Coordinates of C-alpha atoms in Angstrom, one line a residue:
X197 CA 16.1 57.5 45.0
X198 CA 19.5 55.6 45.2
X199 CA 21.2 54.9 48.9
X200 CA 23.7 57.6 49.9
X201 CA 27.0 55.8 49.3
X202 CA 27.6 55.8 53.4
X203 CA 24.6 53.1 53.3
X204 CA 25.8 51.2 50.6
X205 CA 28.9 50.8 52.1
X206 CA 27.0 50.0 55.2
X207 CA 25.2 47.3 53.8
X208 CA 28.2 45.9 52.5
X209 CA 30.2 45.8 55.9
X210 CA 26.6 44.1 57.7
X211 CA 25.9 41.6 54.2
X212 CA 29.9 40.3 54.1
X213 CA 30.0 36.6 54.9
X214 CA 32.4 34.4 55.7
X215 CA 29.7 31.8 54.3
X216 CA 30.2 32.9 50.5
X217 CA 33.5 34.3 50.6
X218 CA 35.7 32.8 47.7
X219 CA 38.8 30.7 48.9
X220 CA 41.2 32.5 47.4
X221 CA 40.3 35.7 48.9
X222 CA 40.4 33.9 52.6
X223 CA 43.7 32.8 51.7
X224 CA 44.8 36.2 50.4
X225 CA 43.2 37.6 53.8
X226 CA 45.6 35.1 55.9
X227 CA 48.4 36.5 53.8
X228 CA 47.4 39.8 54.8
X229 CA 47.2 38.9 58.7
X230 CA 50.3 37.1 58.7
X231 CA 52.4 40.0 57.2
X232 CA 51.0 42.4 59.4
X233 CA 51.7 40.7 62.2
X234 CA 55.2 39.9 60.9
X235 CA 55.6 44.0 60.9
X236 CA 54.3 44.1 64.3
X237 CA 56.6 41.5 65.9
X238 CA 59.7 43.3 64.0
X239 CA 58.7 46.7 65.5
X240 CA 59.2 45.4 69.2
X241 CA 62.5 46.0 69.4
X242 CA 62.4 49.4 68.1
X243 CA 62.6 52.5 70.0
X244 CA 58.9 53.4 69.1
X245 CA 57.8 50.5 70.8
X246 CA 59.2 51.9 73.9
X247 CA 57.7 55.1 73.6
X248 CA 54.1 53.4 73.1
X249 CA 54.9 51.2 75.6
X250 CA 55.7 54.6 78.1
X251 CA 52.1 56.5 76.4
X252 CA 49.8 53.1 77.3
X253 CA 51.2 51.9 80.6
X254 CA 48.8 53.3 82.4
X255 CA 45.8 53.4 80.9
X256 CA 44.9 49.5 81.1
X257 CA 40.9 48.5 81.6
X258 CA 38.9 45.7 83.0
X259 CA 38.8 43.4 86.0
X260 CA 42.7 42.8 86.4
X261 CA 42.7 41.4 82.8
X262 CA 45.3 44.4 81.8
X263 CA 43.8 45.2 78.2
X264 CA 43.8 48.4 76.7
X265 CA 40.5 50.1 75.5
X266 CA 40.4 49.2 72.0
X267 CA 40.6 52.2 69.8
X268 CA 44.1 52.7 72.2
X269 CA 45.2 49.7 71.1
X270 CA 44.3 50.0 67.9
X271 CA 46.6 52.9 67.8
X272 CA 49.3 51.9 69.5
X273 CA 49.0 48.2 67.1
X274 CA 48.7 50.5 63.7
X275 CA 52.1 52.4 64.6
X276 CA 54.0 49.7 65.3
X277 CA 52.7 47.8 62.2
X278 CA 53.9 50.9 60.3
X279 CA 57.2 51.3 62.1
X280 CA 59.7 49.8 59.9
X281 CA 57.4 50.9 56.7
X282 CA 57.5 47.0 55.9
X283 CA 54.0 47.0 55.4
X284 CA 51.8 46.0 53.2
X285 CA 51.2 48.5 49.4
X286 CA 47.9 49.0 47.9
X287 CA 47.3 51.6 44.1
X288 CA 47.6 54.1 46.6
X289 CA 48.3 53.3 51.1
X290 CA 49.0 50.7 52.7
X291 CA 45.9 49.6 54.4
X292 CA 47.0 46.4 56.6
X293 CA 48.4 48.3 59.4
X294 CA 44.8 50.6 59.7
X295 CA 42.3 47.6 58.9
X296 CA 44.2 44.9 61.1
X297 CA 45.3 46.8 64.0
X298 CA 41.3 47.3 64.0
X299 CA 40.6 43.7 63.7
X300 CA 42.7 42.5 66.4
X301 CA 42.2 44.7 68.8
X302 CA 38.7 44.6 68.7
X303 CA 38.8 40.9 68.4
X304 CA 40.7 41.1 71.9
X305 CA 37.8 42.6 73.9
X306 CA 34.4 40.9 71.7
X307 CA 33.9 36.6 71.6
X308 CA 34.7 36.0 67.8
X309 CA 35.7 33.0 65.5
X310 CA 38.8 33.0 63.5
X311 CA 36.0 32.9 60.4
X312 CA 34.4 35.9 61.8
X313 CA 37.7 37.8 62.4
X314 CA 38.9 37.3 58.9
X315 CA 35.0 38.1 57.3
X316 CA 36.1 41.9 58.8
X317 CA 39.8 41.9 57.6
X318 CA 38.5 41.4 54.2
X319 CA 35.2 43.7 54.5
X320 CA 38.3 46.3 55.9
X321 CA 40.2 46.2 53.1
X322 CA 37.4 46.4 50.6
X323 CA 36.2 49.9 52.0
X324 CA 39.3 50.8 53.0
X325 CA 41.2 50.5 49.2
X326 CA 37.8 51.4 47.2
X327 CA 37.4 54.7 49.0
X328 CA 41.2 55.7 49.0
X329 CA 41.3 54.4 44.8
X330 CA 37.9 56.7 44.0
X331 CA 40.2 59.9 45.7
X332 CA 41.4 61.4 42.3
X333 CA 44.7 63.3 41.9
X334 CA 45.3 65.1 39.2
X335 CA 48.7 66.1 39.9
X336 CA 51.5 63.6 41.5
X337 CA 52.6 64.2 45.2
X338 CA 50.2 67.3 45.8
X339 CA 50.7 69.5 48.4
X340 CA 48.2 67.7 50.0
X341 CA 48.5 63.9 50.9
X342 CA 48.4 61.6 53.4
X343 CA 46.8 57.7 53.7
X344 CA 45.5 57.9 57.1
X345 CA 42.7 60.3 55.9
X346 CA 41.2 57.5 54.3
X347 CA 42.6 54.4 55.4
X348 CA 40.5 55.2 58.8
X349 CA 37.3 53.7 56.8
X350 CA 39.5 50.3 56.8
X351 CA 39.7 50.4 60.9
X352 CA 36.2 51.5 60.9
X353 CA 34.4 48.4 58.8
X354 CA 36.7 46.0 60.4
X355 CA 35.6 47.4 63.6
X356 CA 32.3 47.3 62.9
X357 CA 32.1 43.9 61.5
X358 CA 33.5 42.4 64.5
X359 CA 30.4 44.6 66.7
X360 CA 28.2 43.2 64.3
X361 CA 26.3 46.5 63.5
X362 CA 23.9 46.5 61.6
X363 CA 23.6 48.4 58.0
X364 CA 22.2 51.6 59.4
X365 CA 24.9 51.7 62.0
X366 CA 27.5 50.6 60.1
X367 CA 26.7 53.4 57.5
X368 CA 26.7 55.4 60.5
X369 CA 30.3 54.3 61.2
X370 CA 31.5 55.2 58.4
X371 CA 30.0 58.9 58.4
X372 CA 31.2 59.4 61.4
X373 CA 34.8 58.3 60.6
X374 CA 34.5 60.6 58.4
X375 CA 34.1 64.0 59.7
X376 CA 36.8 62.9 62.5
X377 CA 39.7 61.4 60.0
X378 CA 43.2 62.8 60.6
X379 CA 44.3 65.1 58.3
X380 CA 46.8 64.5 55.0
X381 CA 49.9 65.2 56.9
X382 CA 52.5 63.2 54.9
X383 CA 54.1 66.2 53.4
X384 CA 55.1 67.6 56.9
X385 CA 55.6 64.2 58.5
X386 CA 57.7 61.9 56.0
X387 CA 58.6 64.5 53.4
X388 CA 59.3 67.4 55.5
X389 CA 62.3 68.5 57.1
X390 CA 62.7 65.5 59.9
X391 CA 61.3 62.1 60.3
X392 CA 58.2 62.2 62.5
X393 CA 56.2 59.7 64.7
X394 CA 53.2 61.1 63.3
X395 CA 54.2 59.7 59.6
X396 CA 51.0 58.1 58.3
X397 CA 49.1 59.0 60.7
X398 CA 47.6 55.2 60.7
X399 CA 47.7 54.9 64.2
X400 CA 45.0 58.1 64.4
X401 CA 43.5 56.5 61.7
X402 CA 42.8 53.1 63.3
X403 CA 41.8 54.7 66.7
X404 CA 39.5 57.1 64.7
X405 CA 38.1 54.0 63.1
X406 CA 37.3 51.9 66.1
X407 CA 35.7 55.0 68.2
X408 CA 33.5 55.3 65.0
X409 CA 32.4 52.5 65.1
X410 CA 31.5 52.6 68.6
X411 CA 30.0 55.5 68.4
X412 CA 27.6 54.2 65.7
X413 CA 26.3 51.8 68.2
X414 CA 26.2 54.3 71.3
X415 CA 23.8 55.9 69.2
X416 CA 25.6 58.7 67.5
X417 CA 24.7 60.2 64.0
X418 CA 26.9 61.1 61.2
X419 CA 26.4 62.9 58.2
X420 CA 25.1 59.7 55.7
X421 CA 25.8 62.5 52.3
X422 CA 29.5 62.9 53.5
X423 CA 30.7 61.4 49.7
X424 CA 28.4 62.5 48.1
X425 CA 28.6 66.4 46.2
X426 CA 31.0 69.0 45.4
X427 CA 31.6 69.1 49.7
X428 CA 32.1 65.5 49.8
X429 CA 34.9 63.2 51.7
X430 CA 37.2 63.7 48.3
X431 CA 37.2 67.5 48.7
X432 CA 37.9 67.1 52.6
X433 CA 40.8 64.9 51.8
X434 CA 42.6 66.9 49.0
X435 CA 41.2 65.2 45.7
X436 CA 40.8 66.8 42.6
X437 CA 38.0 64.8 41.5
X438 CA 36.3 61.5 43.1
X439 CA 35.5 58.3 40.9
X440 CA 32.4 57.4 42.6
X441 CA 31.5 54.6 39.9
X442 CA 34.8 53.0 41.5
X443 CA 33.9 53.7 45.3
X444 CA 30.5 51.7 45.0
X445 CA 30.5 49.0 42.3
X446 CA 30.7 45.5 42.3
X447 CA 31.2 45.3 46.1
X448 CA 31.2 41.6 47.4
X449 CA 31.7 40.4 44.1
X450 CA 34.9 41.6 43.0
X451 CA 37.4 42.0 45.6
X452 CA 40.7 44.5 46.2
X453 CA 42.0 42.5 48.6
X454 CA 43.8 40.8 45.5
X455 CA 46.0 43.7 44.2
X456 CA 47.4 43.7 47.6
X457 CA 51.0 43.2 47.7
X458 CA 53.9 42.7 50.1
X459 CA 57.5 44.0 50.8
X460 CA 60.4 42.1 50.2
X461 CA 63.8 43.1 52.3
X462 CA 64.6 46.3 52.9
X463 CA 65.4 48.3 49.6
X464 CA 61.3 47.6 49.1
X465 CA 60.9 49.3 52.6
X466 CA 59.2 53.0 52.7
X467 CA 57.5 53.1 49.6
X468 CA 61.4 52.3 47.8
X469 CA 62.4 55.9 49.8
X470 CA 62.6 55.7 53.2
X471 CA 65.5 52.8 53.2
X472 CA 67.9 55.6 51.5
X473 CA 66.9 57.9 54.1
X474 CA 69.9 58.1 57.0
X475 CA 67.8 59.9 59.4
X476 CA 64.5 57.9 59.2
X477 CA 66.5 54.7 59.4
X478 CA 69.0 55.8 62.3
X479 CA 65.8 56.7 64.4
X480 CA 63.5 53.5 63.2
X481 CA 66.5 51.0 63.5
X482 CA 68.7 52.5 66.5
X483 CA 68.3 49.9 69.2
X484 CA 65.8 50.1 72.0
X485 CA 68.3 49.9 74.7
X486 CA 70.3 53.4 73.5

């Protein structure tokens, strides 16, 4: 009997190696982590980063050291990734701002190399992109849609990989990400009638991920057939059909992370929508001190 596709992707996220990872995908991983990070330092400014500032000012842990619980900042590193919609653009999502909020703010609480942090950027974006490319539409822009529903499995291998679970907890992870992914809100949030904080929803999506993940190694169960059947993730997130051939094969020898690309200026921003948008850009780029 074959592995339920939650363990195979488990065994993935615990077998990744920094050790046999081909140099070009390290130095498309870099690429990755640098743009990211680029988002992240142009969101400071911005009012959102006020506002998150406002939501986490108080809730702070450990001995004086002043960091957030991870799957807070996670959250609060996802959003501002996303904030200027500069990131990074996948077939389908934008999985930086999920799988590297993840990385670093887990990296921020756990003793890891700079090998070890970018072995679970790249595991992240390999789960991340495979499940989101196996979600079939038949129809463009359904009524349903949203990234953060599956871009949570990104934050939740990085996560992982950086708590070095093992294969059974890892698949364990990713089950439980899973059941507790944020909804396909996109039509309400970006299309709908006014620009919303919500958006993506990649800031649930990365705290959903991390908690996962730490759940997995608390000891928490999640449901390991959650791909698999006519109730599977697909149907959970809106699909009309799931490509599980493209979900499972080939993984840690041919590599997504390559068909990642980045933004250039801002008539790339928002997918080529948002910059013609004089609402979503009034609110994202109004300055912080108004």
């Amino acid at each position: 009997m074959s592995p339920s596709i939650a363990k195979t992707i488990g065994e993935y996220i615990a077998a990744e190696s920094f050790s046999r990872l081909p140099p070009e995908v390290i130095h498309k991983s870099r690429l990755c982590v640098l743009d990211s990070i680029g988002c992240l330092l142009g969101a400071i400014n911005l009012p959102v980063s006020r506002m998150m500032q406002n939501f986490t000012g108080d809730l702070a842990v450990g001995h004086g050291v002043g960091l957030l619980d991870p799957a807070v900042a996670a959250f609060r590193t996802a959003t501002l990734i996303n904030a200027l919609d500069f990131d990074d653009i996948y077939e389908k999502g934008h999985p930086g701002a999920t799988v590297i909020a993840a990385a670093l703010s887990m990296a921020a609480q756990r003793q890891c190399s700079g090998a070890d942090f970018l072995e679970a950027v790249i595991a992240g974006y390999e789960v991340s992109c495979r499940i989101g490319i196996s979600l079939l539409h038949r129809t463009s822009r359904k009524t349903l849609h949203g990234h953060g529903t599956w871009q949570v499995f990104g934050a939740t291998a990085a996560a992982a990989k950086l708590m070095r679970l093992d294969a059974g907890q890892a698949a364990q992870a990713i089950a439980i990400a899973a059941v507790n992914a944020p909804v396909a809100s996109v039509m309400k949030t970006v299309y709908g009638k006014k620009p919303s904080m919500a958006k993506n929803n990649f800031g649930a999506a990365a705290q959903t991920g991390v908690n996962a993940a730490r759940l997995a190694a608390a000891g928490f169960e999640g449901p390991l057939d959650v791909f698999e059947g006519e109730t599977g993730f697909w149907r959970m997130a809106g699909a009309d059909e799931c490509d599980f051939g493209r979900l499972t094969r080939a993984f840690g020898s041919t590599y997504e992370i390559f068909k990642i690309g980045f933004k250039h200026g801002l008539s790339r921003a928002a997918c080529r929508r948002a910059a013609t948008s004089s609402q979503w850009r009034e609110l994202m780029l109004r300055p912080a001190s108004t």
